[in-house]
C-alpha positions as a Markdown table, in Angstrom:
| # | Residue | x | y | z |
|---|---|---|---|---|
| 1 | Met | -3.3 | -18.8 | 14.0 |
| 2 | Thr | 0.3 | -19.0 | 15.0 |
| 3 | Pro | 1.9 | -15.5 | 15.6 |
| 4 | Leu | 4.7 | -14.5 | 13.3 |
| 5 | Leu | 8.2 | -14.4 | 14.7 |
| 6 | Phe | 10.0 | -11.2 | 14.2 |
| 7 | Ala | 13.6 | -10.6 | 13.0 |
| 8 | Pro | 15.3 | -7.6 | 11.4 |
| 9 | Leu | 14.9 | -7.2 | 7.6 |
| 10 | Ala | 17.3 | -5.0 | 5.6 |
| 11 | Ile | 14.4 | -2.9 | 4.1 |
| 12 | Thr | 14.1 | 0.6 | 5.3 |
| 13 | Phe | 11.5 | 2.2 | 3.0 |
| 14 | Trp | 9.0 | 1.0 | 0.5 |
| 15 | Val | 8.0 | 2.9 | -2.6 |
| 16 | Trp | 4.8 | 3.1 | -4.7 |
| 17 | Pro | 4.9 | 1.1 | -7.9 |
| 18 | Val | 3.3 | 3.9 | -10.0 |
| 19 | Ser | 3.2 | 7.7 | -9.9 |
| 20 | Pro | 1.2 | 9.7 | -9.3 |
| 21 | Val | -0.6 | 7.6 | -6.7 |
| 22 | Ala | -4.4 | 7.3 | -6.5 |
| 23 | Val | -6.0 | 4.2 | -5.0 |
| 24 | Val | -9.2 | 3.4 | -6.9 |
| 25 | Ser | -10.1 | 0.2 | -5.1 |
| 26 | Gly | -9.1 | -0.8 | -1.6 |
| 27 | Phe | -8.2 | -4.0 | 0.2 |
| 28 | Asp | -11.3 | -6.2 | 0.9 |
| 29 | Pro | -10.2 | -9.8 | 1.8 |
| 30 | Pro | -12.8 | -12.5 | 1.8 |
| 31 | Ala | -14.1 | -14.1 | 5.0 |
| 32 | Gln | -13.0 | -17.5 | 3.7 |
| 33 | Val | -10.1 | -18.3 | 1.3 |
| 34 | Trp | -12.5 | -19.6 | -1.3 |
| 35 | Ser | -14.9 | -16.6 | -1.1 |
| 36 | Ala | -14.9 | -13.6 | -3.5 |
| 37 | Gly | -13.0 | -10.5 | -2.4 |
| 38 | His | -10.3 | -8.1 | -3.3 |
| 39 | Arg | -6.9 | -9.4 | -2.2 |
| 40 | Gly | -5.0 | -6.3 | -2.9 |
| 41 | Ile | -5.4 | -2.7 | -4.0 |
| 42 | Asp | -5.9 | -1.1 | -7.4 |
| 43 | Leu | -3.8 | 1.9 | -8.3 |
| 44 | Ala | -4.9 | 4.3 | -11.1 |
| 45 | Ala | -2.7 | 3.6 | -14.1 |
| 46 | Thr | -2.9 | 3.6 | -17.9 |
| 47 | Thr | -1.6 | 1.2 | -20.5 |
| 48 | Gly | 2.1 | 1.7 | -21.1 |
| 49 | Gln | 2.7 | 3.4 | -17.7 |
| 50 | Glu | 5.9 | 2.4 | -15.9 |
| 51 | Val | 5.6 | -0.1 | -13.0 |
| 52 | Arg | 8.4 | -0.2 | -10.4 |
| 53 | Ala | 9.4 | -2.6 | -7.6 |
| 54 | Ile | 8.0 | -1.5 | -4.2 |
| 55 | Gly | 11.2 | -2.8 | -2.5 |
| 56 | Pro | 14.4 | -4.8 | -3.0 |
| 57 | Gly | 14.0 | -8.5 | -3.8 |
| 58 | Ser | 14.1 | -11.3 | -6.3 |
| 59 | Val | 11.8 | -11.8 | -9.2 |
| 60 | Thr | 10.0 | -15.2 | -8.8 |
| 61 | Phe | 7.5 | -15.0 | -11.6 |
| 62 | Ala | 7.0 | -13.1 | -14.8 |
| 63 | His | 4.5 | -14.9 | -17.0 |
| 64 | Ser | 0.8 | -14.9 | -17.9 |
| 65 | Val | -1.9 | -16.3 | -15.6 |
| 66 | Ala | -5.3 | -16.8 | -17.3 |
| 67 | Gly | -4.3 | -14.3 | -20.0 |
| 68 | Arg | -3.1 | -11.7 | -17.5 |
| 69 | Pro | 0.7 | -10.8 | -17.5 |
| 70 | Val | 1.8 | -11.0 | -13.8 |
| 71 | Ile | 5.1 | -10.3 | -12.0 |
| 72 | Ser | 5.9 | -11.5 | -8.5 |
| 73 | Ile | 8.8 | -10.4 | -6.3 |
| 74 | Arg | 10.0 | -12.0 | -3.1 |
| 75 | His | 11.1 | -9.6 | -0.4 |
| 76 | Gly | 12.3 | -11.9 | 2.4 |
| 77 | Ala | 9.1 | -13.2 | 4.0 |
| 78 | Leu | 6.8 | -11.0 | 1.8 |
| 79 | Arg | 5.8 | -11.4 | -1.8 |
| 80 | Ser | 4.5 | -8.6 | -4.0 |
| 81 | Thr | 2.5 | -9.2 | -7.1 |
| 82 | Tyr | 1.7 | -6.7 | -9.9 |
| 83 | Glu | -0.8 | -7.2 | -12.8 |
| 84 | Pro | -1.3 | -6.6 | -15.6 |
| 85 | Val | 2.4 | -5.8 | -16.4 |
| 86 | Arg | 4.4 | -6.4 | -19.5 |
| 87 | Ala | 7.6 | -7.6 | -17.9 |
| 88 | Leu | 11.1 | -6.1 | -18.5 |
| 89 | Val | 12.6 | -8.4 | -15.8 |
| 90 | Ser | 13.0 | -12.2 | -15.7 |
| 91 | Pro | 12.6 | -14.8 | -12.9 |
| 92 | Gly | 15.7 | -15.0 | -10.8 |
| 93 | Glu | 16.7 | -11.4 | -11.4 |
| 94 | Asn | 17.4 | -9.3 | -8.3 |
| 95 | Val | 15.8 | -5.8 | -8.2 |
| 96 | Arg | 16.1 | -2.8 | -6.1 |
| 97 | Ala | 13.4 | -0.6 | -4.7 |
| 98 | Gly | 12.0 | 1.7 | -7.5 |
| 99 | Gln | 13.6 | -0.4 | -10.3 |
| 100 | Leu | 11.6 | -0.5 | -13.5 |
| 101 | Leu | 9.8 | -3.9 | -13.8 |
| 102 | Gly | 7.8 | -3.3 | -16.9 |
| 103 | Trp | 4.7 | -1.4 | -18.2 |
| 104 | Val | 1.0 | -1.6 | -17.5 |
| 105 | Ala | -0.5 | -4.0 | -20.1 |
| 106 | Thr | -4.0 | -5.0 | -21.1 |
| 107 | Gly | -5.9 | -7.8 | -19.6 |
| 108 | Gly | -7.2 | -8.5 | -16.1 |
| 109 | His | -10.0 | -6.9 | -14.1 |
| 110 | Cys | -8.6 | -3.4 | -14.3 |
| 111 | Ala | -7.0 | -3.3 | -17.7 |
| 112 | Asp | -6.4 | 0.1 | -19.2 |
| 113 | Arg | -7.3 | 1.9 | -16.0 |
| 114 | Cys | -5.3 | 0.5 | -13.1 |
| 115 | Leu | -2.6 | -1.6 | -11.7 |
| 116 | His | -3.4 | -4.4 | -9.2 |
| 117 | Leu | -0.9 | -4.8 | -6.3 |
| 118 | Gly | -1.0 | -7.6 | -3.9 |
| 119 | Ile | 1.1 | -8.5 | -0.8 |
| 120 | Lys | 1.4 | -11.9 | 0.7 |
| 121 | Ser | 3.1 | -13.4 | 3.7 |
| 122 | Gly | 3.0 | -17.2 | 3.2 |
| 123 | Thr | -0.6 | -17.9 | 2.4 |
| 124 | Asp | -2.0 | -14.8 | 4.0 |
| 125 | Tyr | -2.9 | -11.7 | 2.0 |
| 126 | Leu | -1.9 | -8.4 | 3.6 |
| 127 | Asn | -3.2 | -4.9 | 3.0 |
| 128 | Pro | -0.6 | -3.1 | 0.8 |
| 129 | Leu | -1.6 | 0.3 | 2.3 |
| 130 | Leu | -0.2 | -0.8 | 5.7 |
| 131 | Leu | 3.2 | -1.1 | 4.0 |
| 132 | Leu | 3.2 | 1.7 | 1.5 |
| 133 | Ser | 1.6 | 4.3 | 3.8 |
| 134 | Arg | 4.8 | 4.5 | 5.8 |
| 135 | Arg | 6.1 | 7.1 | 3.4 |
| 136 | Pro | 3.5 | 9.8 | 2.8 |
| 137 | Ala | 4.5 | 13.0 | 1.1 |
| 138 | Val | 2.3 | 16.0 | 2.0 |
| 139 | Leu | 0.5 | 17.4 | 5.1 |
| 140 | Lys | -2.9 | 19.0 | 4.5 |
| 141 | Pro | -4.3 | 21.6 | 6.9 |
| 142 | Asn | -7.6 | 21.0 | 8.7 |
| 143 | Arg | -10.3 | 23.1 | 7.2 |
| 144 | Leu | -12.2 | 25.5 | 9.5 |
| 145 | Arg | -15.5 | 27.1 | 8.9 |
| 146 | Leu | -16.0 | 30.9 | 9.4 |
| 147 | Gly | -16.2 | 31.5 | 13.2 |
| 148 | Gly | -13.6 | 28.8 | 14.0 |
| 149 | Ala | -16.0 | 25.9 | 14.0 |
| 150 | Pro | -14.4 | 22.7 | 12.4 |
| 151 | Ala | -15.7 | 21.9 | 9.0 |
| 152 | Arg | -17.5 | 18.6 | 8.5 |
| 153 | Met | -15.1 | 16.4 | 6.7 |
| 154 | Thr | -16.0 | 13.2 | 4.9 |
| 155 | Ser | -13.8 | 10.3 | 5.9 |
| 156 | Ala | -11.5 | 9.2 | 3.1 |
| 157 | Ala | -12.7 | 5.7 | 3.9 |
| 158 | Ala | -16.1 | 6.6 | 2.5 |
| 159 | Leu | -14.7 | 7.8 | -0.8 |
| 160 | Pro | -13.2 | 5.9 | -3.7 |
| 161 | Ile | -9.9 | 6.7 | -2.0 |
| 162 | His | -8.7 | 9.2 | -4.6 |
| 163 | Gly | -7.7 | 11.3 | -1.6 |
| 164 | Cys | -4.7 | 9.0 | -0.9 |
| 165 | Ile | -2.4 | 10.7 | -3.2 |
| 166 | Ala | 0.5 | 9.3 | -1.2 |
| 167 | Gly | -0.3 | 12.1 | 1.2 |
| 168 | Trp | -2.0 | 12.8 | 4.5 |
| 169 | Ser | -5.5 | 13.2 | 5.7 |
| 170 | Pro | -5.9 | 15.4 | 8.8 |
| 171 | Ser | -7.4 | 14.0 | 11.9 |
| 172 | Ser | -10.9 | 15.2 | 12.8 |
| 173 | His | -9.3 | 16.4 | 16.0 |
| 174 | Gly | -6.4 | 18.6 | 16.6 |
| 175 | Pro | -5.4 | 22.2 | 15.7 |
| 176 | Arg | -5.1 | 23.7 | 12.3 |
| 177 | Ala | -1.6 | 23.6 | 10.8 |
| 178 | Pro | -0.1 | 25.1 | 7.7 |
| 179 | Ala | 0.6 | 22.8 | 4.7 |
| 180 | Gln | 4.1 | 21.7 | 4.6 |
| 181 | Arg | 6.4 | 19.0 | 3.3 |
| 182 | Ala | 6.6 | 16.0 | 5.6 |
| 183 | Asp | 9.9 | 14.5 | 6.5 |
| 184 | Pro | 9.5 | 10.8 | 5.4 |
| 185 | Arg | 12.0 | 9.7 | 8.1 |
| 186 | Arg | 9.8 | 11.0 | 10.9 |
| 187 | Pro | 6.4 | 9.9 | 12.2 |
| 188 | Pro | 3.6 | 12.5 | 11.8 |
| 189 | Ala | 2.7 | 14.9 | 14.6 |
| 190 | Arg | -0.1 | 13.5 | 16.8 |
| 191 | Glu | -2.7 | 15.8 | 15.2 |
| 192 | Trp | -2.3 | 14.1 | 11.8 |
| 193 | Arg | -2.8 | 10.6 | 10.5 |
| 194 | Pro | -2.0 | 8.8 | 7.2 |
| 195 | Cys | -4.8 | 8.9 | 4.7 |
| 196 | Ala | -4.4 | 5.2 | 4.2 |
| 197 | Leu | -5.4 | 4.5 | 7.8 |
| 198 | Asn | -8.8 | 5.8 | 7.1 |
| 199 | His | -9.2 | 2.9 | 4.6 |
| 200 | Val | -7.7 | 0.5 | 7.0 |
| 201 | Glu | -10.4 | 1.5 | 9.5 |
| 202 | Arg | -13.1 | 0.7 | 7.0 |
| 203 | Ala | -11.6 | -2.7 | 6.6 |
| 204 | Ser | -11.4 | -3.3 | 10.3 |
| 205 | Ala | -14.0 | -6.0 | 10.0 |
| 206 | His | -11.3 | -8.0 | 8.3 |
| 207 | Pro | -8.5 | -8.2 | 11.0 |
| 208 | Gln | -5.1 | -9.6 | 10.2 |
| 209 | Pro | -4.3 | -11.3 | 13.5 |
| 210 | Lys | -0.8 | -12.4 | 12.4 |
| 211 | Leu | 0.3 | -8.7 | 12.4 |
| 212 | Gly | -0.3 | -8.2 | 16.1 |
| 213 | Ala | -0.1 | -4.5 | 17.0 |
| 214 | Pro | -1.0 | -2.0 | 14.3 |
| 215 | Pro | 2.1 | -1.4 | 12.1 |
| 216 | Trp | 1.8 | 2.3 | 12.2 |
| 217 | Phe | 3.1 | 4.4 | 15.0 |
| 218 | Ala | 4.7 | 1.8 | 17.1 |
| 219 | Pro | 7.7 | 4.0 | 18.1 |
| 220 | Arg | 10.7 | 3.1 | 16.0 |
| 221 | Val | 9.3 | -0.3 | 15.2 |
| 222 | Asp | 7.8 | -1.4 | 11.9 |
| 223 | Pro | 6.4 | -4.9 | 11.8 |
| 224 | Phe | 6.8 | -5.1 | 8.1 |
| 225 | Asp | 10.5 | -4.3 | 8.4 |
| 226 | Arg | 10.8 | -6.9 | 11.2 |
| 227 | Leu | 8.8 | -9.6 | 9.6 |
| 228 | Ala | 10.7 | -12.9 | 9.9 |
| 229 | Arg | 12.4 | -14.5 | 6.9 |
| 230 | Gln | 10.8 | -17.8 | 6.0 |
């Protein structure tokens, strides 16, 4: 596959489309484009809940597909898709990050319980957690057993990912630290890692070669923010 070219994009931060955030189904792309798989993530949501744009862009689609109300927004070279959503916006309308797009509707594979979010670059599906996990909110301390021995911790990747409440999962290594609010403008200390990356590791059998180096923790560089306009 041809590597993507990189150029600056005027997008600094991305936001979650619903709040509170709980991922109920992770990214599981198919081995072949025609195969079954999960080409996005499902976020816990209920019918009537507000859905907001993950970043600034232009609405390209706001109609029904096979009975499912869908909204698509173009953000430079990226496109985000939300379903099922009863649209407040119309095609051609420019939106800002966090702007209300509509409300969770009925229909689709996760009606009445979740919102499906997909991210594409051209014809390639990308893992939305790689984009959205740039802005976690909370640090959680490592748990220690009595006597100082580290407690056995189940990787969030082995769970239905309710642990990714837009927050952090401590590394299995590193010292204990008190819980504190993280500065979203700064990368985490080396002892901590984004909860979402645990799920990325589980999906490591499905690499995304166009992205090159992992988008997290390249100092002062974010491949999503530098993705070329197409």
